[in-house]
Coordinates of C-alpha atoms in Angstrom, one line a residue:
M1 CA 18.6 1.1 -5.6
A2 CA 16.3 -2.0 -5.0
N3 CA 13.6 -2.4 -3.3
I4 CA 12.8 -2.9 0.0
K5 CA 10.5 -6.1 1.2
G6 CA 8.5 -4.8 4.3
A7 CA 8.3 -6.7 7.3
T8 CA 4.7 -7.7 5.1
A9 CA 5.9 -8.5 2.0
Q10 CA 5.5 -12.1 2.9
K11 CA 1.5 -12.0 4.2
R12 CA -0.9 -14.0 1.3
M13 CA -3.9 -11.8 0.0
Y14 CA -6.9 -12.9 0.3
V15 CA -8.7 -13.2 -2.6
G16 CA -12.6 -14.4 -2.0
T17 CA -15.5 -14.4 -4.1
H18 CA -15.2 -12.2 -7.2
G19 CA -17.2 -8.8 -6.1
N20 CA -16.6 -9.1 -2.9
L21 CA -15.0 -6.0 -0.9
S22 CA -12.4 -7.2 1.1
K23 CA -9.7 -5.3 3.7
E24 CA -6.2 -6.1 4.5
V25 CA -4.5 -4.3 8.0
L26 CA -0.6 -3.8 6.6
V27 CA 1.9 -2.8 9.8
V28 CA 4.9 -1.5 7.8
P29 CA 8.3 -0.6 9.9
L30 CA 9.7 2.0 8.1
S31 CA 12.4 3.0 10.8
T32 CA 15.4 4.0 8.6
V33 CA 13.9 3.8 5.1
A34 CA 15.9 6.6 3.2
D35 CA 14.9 9.2 1.5
G36 CA 14.1 8.0 -1.6
G37 CA 13.6 4.3 -0.7
V38 CA 10.7 2.8 -1.7
V39 CA 9.2 -0.3 0.1
D40 CA 7.8 -3.6 -1.2
V41 CA 4.7 -3.9 1.3
I42 CA 1.9 -6.7 0.1
E43 CA 2.3 -9.4 -2.9
V44 CA -0.9 -8.6 -5.1
P45 CA -2.4 -10.5 -8.3
V46 CA -3.4 -9.6 -11.2
G47 CA -7.6 -8.3 -10.8
V48 CA -7.6 -6.5 -7.6
N49 CA -9.2 -3.5 -7.7
F50 CA -8.3 -1.5 -5.5
V51 CA -11.7 1.4 -4.2
G52 CA -10.1 2.8 -0.8
M53 CA -6.7 3.3 1.8
S54 CA -6.7 4.0 5.6
I55 CA -3.5 5.2 6.6
I56 CA -2.7 5.2 10.4
N57 CA 1.4 6.6 10.7
E58 CA 3.1 7.1 13.9
A59 CA 5.5 10.9 13.3
L60 CA 7.6 9.5 10.2
G61 CA 10.2 12.8 10.9
A62 CA 10.1 16.3 9.6
G63 CA 9.3 16.8 6.4
V64 CA 9.0 12.9 5.4
K65 CA 5.8 11.9 3.3
L66 CA 4.4 8.9 1.5
T67 CA 3.3 8.0 -2.0
L68 CA 1.3 4.4 -2.0
T69 CA 1.3 2.9 -5.5
V70 CA 0.1 -0.4 -6.9
D71 CA 1.2 -1.8 -10.2
G72 CA 2.3 1.7 -11.5
K73 CA -0.2 3.1 -10.3
A74 CA -0.8 6.0 -7.5
L75 CA -3.0 5.3 -5.4
V76 CA -1.9 8.1 -2.7
T77 CA 0.3 11.2 -3.3
D78 CA 2.8 12.9 -1.0
K79 CA 1.4 12.4 1.9
D80 CA 2.2 14.7 4.6
C81 CA 3.0 11.8 7.6
A82 CA 5.7 14.5 9.2
G83 CA 2.8 13.8 12.0
A84 CA 1.3 11.3 13.8
G85 CA -2.0 11.1 12.0
N86 CA -4.9 8.5 10.6
S87 CA -6.9 9.4 7.3
V88 CA -9.5 7.4 5.0
E89 CA -8.1 8.6 1.5
A90 CA -10.3 8.0 -1.6
F91 CA -8.8 7.5 -4.6
K92 CA -10.9 6.3 -8.4
P93 CA -10.5 2.2 -8.3
V94 CA -7.2 1.1 -9.7
Y95 CA -7.3 -2.4 -11.0
T96 CA -4.3 -4.8 -11.0
E97 CA -3.1 -5.7 -15.0
N98 CA -0.1 -7.3 -13.1
K99 CA 0.9 -9.7 -10.8
T100 CA 2.7 -6.3 -9.0
Y101 CA 3.2 -5.2 -5.2
L102 CA 1.7 -2.5 -3.0
T103 CA 4.8 0.3 -2.2
I104 CA 5.3 3.0 -0.1
T105 CA 7.6 4.9 -1.8
V106 CA 9.0 7.5 0.9
T107 CA 10.3 11.3 0.1
G108 CA 11.0 14.8 2.2
G109 CA 13.5 13.3 4.6
E110 CA 14.5 9.5 6.5
A111 CA 11.7 7.6 7.8
T112 CA 11.4 7.4 11.9
G113 CA 8.4 5.0 12.5
E114 CA 5.5 2.7 11.4
V115 CA 2.6 3.0 8.8
V116 CA -0.7 0.7 9.7
L117 CA -2.4 -0.1 5.8
V118 CA -5.7 -0.9 5.6
P119 CA -6.1 -1.6 1.4
E120 CA -9.9 -1.7 0.6
Y121 CA -10.0 -3.3 -3.1
Q122 CA -12.3 -6.4 -4.6
S123 CA -11.5 -9.2 -5.9
I124 CA -12.4 -8.6 -10.0
G125 CA -10.6 -11.1 -12.0
Y126 CA -8.1 -11.8 -15.2

């Protein structure tokens, strides 16, 4: 199954002075994304170090969970989004070694709402 291009997939990720902490606000409609669907959220350049993620979600449907990945590495795994909620997710920093996408994989059922992602990252460079 091909990845779905999210509404924010063509947005440019801010890459400022090396080492400064940056955030993006990404509003991602997930209505009718089927179980197993993968959404490309935003293109990520080489040299970005992800250090955290805030997630604000509507009730996405019974059993729906989200997994967020970048460059083949999981940032957040099986986040329960059946009910509305918000959270700040901490994880070991993840560095992008390739030009890639931040992706959402939907599992557990068809998603029926919207999620807002606020990734925290540093632009480190090559």
